[in-house]
Short mmCIF file of C-alpha atoms in Angstrom, two decimals:
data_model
loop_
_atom_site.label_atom_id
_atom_site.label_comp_id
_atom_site.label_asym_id
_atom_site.label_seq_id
_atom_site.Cartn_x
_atom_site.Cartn_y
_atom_site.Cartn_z
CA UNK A 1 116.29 53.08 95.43
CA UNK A 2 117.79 55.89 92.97
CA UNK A 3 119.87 57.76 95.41
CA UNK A 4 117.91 60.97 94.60
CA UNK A 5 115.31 62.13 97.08
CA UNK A 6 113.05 65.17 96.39
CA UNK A 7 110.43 67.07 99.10
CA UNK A 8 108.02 67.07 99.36
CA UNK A 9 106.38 64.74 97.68
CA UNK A 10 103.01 66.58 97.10
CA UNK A 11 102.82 70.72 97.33
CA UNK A 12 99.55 72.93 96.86
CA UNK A 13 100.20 76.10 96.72
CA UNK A 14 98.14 79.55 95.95
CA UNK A 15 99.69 82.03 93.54
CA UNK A 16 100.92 84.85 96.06
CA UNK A 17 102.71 82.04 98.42
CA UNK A 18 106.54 81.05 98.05
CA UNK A 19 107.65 77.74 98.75
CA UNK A 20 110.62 75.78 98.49
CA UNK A 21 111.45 72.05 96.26
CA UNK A 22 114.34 70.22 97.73
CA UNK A 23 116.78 67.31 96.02
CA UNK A 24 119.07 65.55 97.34
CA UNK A 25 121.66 62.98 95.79
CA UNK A 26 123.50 60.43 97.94
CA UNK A 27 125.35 58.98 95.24
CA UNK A 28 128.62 61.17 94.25
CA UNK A 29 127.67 63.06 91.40
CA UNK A 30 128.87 66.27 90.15
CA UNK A 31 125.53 68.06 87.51
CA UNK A 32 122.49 67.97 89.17
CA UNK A 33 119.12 68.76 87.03
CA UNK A 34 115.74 70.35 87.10
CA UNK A 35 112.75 68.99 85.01
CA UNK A 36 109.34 69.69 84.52
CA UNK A 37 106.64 67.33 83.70
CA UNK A 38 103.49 68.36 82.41
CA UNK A 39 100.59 66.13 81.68
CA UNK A 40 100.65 65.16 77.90
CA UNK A 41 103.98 67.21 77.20
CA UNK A 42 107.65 65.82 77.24
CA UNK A 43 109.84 66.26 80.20
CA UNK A 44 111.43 69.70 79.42
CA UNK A 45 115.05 70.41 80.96
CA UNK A 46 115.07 73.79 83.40
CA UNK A 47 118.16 74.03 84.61
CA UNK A 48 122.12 72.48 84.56
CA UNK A 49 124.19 72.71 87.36
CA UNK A 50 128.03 71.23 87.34
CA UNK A 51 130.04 71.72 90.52
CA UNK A 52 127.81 73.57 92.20
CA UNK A 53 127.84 76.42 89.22
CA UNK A 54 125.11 77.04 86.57
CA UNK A 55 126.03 75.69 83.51
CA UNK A 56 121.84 76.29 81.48
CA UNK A 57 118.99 77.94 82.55
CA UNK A 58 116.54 76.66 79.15
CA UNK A 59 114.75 80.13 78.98
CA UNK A 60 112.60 79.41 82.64
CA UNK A 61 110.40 82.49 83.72
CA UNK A 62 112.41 84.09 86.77
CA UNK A 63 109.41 83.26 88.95
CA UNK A 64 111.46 79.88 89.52
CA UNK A 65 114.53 80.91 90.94
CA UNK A 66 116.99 77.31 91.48
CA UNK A 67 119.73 77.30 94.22
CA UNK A 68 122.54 74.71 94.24
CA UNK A 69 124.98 75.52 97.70
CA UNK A 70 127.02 72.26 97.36
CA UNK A 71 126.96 69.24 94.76
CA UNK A 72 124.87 67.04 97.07
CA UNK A 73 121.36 69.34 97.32
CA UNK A 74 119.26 71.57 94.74
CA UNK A 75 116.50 73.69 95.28
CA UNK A 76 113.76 75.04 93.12
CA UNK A 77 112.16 78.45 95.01
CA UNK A 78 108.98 79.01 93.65
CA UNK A 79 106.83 82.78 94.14
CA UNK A 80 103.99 84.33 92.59
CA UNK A 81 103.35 80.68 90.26
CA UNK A 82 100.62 80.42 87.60
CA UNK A 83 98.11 77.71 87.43
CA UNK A 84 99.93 76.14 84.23
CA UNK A 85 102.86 75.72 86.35
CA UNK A 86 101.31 73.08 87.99
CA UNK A 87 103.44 70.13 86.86
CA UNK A 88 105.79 66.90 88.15
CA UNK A 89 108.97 68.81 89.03
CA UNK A 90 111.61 65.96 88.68
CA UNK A 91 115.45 66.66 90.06
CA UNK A 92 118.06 64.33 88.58
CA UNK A 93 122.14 63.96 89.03
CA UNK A 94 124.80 62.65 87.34
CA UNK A 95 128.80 61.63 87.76
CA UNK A 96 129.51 63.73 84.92
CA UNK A 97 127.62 66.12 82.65
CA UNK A 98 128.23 64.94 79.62
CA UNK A 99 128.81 61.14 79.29
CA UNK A 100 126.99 59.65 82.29
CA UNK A 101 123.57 58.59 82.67
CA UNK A 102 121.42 60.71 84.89
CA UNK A 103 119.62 58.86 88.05
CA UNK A 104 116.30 60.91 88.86
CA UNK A 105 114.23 61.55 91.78
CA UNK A 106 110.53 60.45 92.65
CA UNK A 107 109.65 63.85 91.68
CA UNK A 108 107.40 66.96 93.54
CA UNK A 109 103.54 66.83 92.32
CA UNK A 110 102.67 70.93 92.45
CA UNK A 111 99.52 72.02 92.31
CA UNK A 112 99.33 75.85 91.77
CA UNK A 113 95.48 77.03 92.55
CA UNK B 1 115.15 71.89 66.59
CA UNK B 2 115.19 68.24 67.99
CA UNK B 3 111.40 66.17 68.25
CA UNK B 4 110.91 62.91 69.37
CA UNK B 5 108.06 61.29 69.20
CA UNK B 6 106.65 58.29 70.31
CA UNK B 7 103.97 56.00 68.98
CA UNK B 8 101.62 54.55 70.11
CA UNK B 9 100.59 56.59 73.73
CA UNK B 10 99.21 53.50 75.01
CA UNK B 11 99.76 49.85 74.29
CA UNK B 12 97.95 46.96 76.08
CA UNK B 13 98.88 43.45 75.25
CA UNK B 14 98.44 39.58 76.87
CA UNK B 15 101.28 38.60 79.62
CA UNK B 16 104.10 36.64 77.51
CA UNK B 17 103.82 38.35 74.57
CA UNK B 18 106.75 39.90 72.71
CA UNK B 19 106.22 43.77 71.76
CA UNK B 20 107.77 47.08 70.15
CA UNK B 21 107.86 50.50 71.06
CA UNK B 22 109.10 52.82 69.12
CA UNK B 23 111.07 56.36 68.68
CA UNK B 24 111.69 58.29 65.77
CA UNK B 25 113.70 61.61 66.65
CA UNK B 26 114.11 64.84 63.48
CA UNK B 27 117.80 65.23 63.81
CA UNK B 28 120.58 62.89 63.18
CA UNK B 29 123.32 64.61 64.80
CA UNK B 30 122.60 63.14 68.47
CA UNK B 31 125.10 62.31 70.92
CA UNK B 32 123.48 59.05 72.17
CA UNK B 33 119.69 57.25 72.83
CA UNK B 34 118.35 55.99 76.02
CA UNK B 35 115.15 54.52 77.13
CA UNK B 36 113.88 55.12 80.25
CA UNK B 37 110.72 53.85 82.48
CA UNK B 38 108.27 55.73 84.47
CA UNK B 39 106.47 54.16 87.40
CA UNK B 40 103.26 55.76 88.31
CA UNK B 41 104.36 58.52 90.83
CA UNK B 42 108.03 57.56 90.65
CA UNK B 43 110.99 59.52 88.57
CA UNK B 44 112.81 58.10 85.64
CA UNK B 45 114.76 54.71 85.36
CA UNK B 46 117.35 53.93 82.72
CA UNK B 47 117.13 51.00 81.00
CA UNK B 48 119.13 51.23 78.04
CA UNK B 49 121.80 53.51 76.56
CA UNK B 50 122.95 53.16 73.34
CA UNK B 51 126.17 55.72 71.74
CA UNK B 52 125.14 57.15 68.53
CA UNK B 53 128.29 54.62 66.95
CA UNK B 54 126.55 51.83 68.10
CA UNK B 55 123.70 49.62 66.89
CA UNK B 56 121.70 48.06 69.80
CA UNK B 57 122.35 47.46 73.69
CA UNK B 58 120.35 44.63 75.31
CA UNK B 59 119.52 44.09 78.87
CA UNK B 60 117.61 40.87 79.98
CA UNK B 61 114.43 41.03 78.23
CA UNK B 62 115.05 43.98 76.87
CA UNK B 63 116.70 45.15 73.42
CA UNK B 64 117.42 48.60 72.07
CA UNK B 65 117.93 49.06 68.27
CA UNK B 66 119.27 52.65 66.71
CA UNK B 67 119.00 54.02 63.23
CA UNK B 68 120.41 56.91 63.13
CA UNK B 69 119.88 57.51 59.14
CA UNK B 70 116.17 57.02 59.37
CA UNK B 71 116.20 58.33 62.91
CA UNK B 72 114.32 55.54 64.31
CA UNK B 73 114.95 53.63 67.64
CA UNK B 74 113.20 50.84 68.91
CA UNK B 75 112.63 49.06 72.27
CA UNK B 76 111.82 44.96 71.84
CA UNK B 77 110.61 43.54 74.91
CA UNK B 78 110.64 39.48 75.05
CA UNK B 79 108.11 37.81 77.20
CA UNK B 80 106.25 40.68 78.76
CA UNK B 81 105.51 40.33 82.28
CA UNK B 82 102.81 42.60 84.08
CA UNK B 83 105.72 44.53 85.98
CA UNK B 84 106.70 45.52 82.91
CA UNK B 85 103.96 47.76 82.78
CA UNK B 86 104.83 51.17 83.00
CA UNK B 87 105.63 54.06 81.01
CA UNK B 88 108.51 54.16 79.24
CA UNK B 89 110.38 57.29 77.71
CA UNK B 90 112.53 57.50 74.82
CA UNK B 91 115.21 60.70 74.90
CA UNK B 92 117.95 61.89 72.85
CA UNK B 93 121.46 63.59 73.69
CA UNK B 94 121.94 66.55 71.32
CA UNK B 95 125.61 66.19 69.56
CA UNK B 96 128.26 67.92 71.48
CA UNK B 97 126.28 68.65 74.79
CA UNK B 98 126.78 64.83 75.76
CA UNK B 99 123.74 63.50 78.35
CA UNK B 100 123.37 67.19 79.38
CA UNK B 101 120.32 68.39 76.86
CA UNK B 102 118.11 65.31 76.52
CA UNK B 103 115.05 65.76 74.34
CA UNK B 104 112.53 63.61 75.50
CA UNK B 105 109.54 62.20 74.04
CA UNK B 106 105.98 62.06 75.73
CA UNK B 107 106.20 58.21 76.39
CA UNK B 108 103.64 55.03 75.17
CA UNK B 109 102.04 53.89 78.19
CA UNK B 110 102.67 49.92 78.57
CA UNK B 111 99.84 48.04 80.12
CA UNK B 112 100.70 43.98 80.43
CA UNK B 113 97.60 42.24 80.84
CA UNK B 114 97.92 38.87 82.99
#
């Protein structure tokens, strides 16, 4: 058990619809972390957030907007995706951001028809 | 700009076997190394963590070796057992941004045949 849940586990979506990724960390930690996973590419970072405050966004399309109202939950809103945005959205957390391992989540399968 | 890369994609060998996997990263100026492991629809676990001033880390089975001239890491695994297989991920701190900017690889896909 990580300590980092994600939901849902599985999401299909269309392209006009808006839904919602949630993470949650149970163990502490201060930066919490987007990811996304596409088949055959490397994990790629999306976001940074330390304390609750926004600390990188690495150049994501504003169609994924993040939200991080305390230093125990994230959130990734999605609207108006494209079918390459269909990915494995992994959320991760750690004590510190800078020195301290990160623990990551089970990770949100989205499927964007 | 940082690349890691990791060869081979996939590696199948016999239960009890020792084996390799390797990472070789562009730029020398990292922060630190890790390994991590991927279960099929599961995140990321870390396995090893090794400072850019150090050498190797080892874990049970498991040893992590770092080069940072040649930029070349490598994960030996002694006496492979078949939950050991799994993917496993090789990433890189960037210098000055700590564990915050890992560059990942794509992963060699570990199949331990019993």
């Amino acid at each position: 058990e990580t300590g980092v849940t994600q939901t849902p586990r599985h999401l299909v979506m269309g392209m006009t619809n808006k839904k919602s990724l949630k993470c949650e960390q149970h163990l502490g930690h201060n930066a919490m972390y987007w990811y996304k996973q596409s088949a055959k590419k490397p994990l790629e970072l999306m976001f940074v957030y330390n304390f609750k405050e926004q600390t990188e966004n690495n150049s994501v399309p504003s169609r994924f907007s993040p939200e991080c109202p305390n230093s125990s939950h994230l959130f990734l809103h999605l609207h108006t995706l494209q079918p390459e945005d269909s990915a494995l959205y992994l959320c991760a957390s750690s004590l510190d951001r800078n020195r301290e391992t990160q623990y990551f989540g089970p990770g949100t399968r989205l499927l964007v028809l | 700009k940082q690349e890691v890369t990791q060869i081979p994609a996939a590696l199948s060998v016999p239960e009890g076997e020792n084996l390799v996997l390797n990472c070789s990263f562009t730029d020398s100026a990292i922060y630190n190394l890790q390994w991590f492991r991927q279960d099929p629809g599961k995140g990321l676990t870390s396995l090893l963590l090794i400072q850019s001033s150090q050498r190797e880390q080892t874990s049970g089975r498991l040893n992590a070796s770092l080069d940072k001239s040649s930029g070349r890491s490598t994960l030996y695994i002694a006496a492979s057992q078949p939950g050991d297989s799994a993917t496993y991920l090789c990433a890189v701190g960037r210098a000055n941004f700590g564990n915050e900017k890992l560059t990942f690889g794509t992963g060699t896909r570990l199949t331990i045949i019993p």
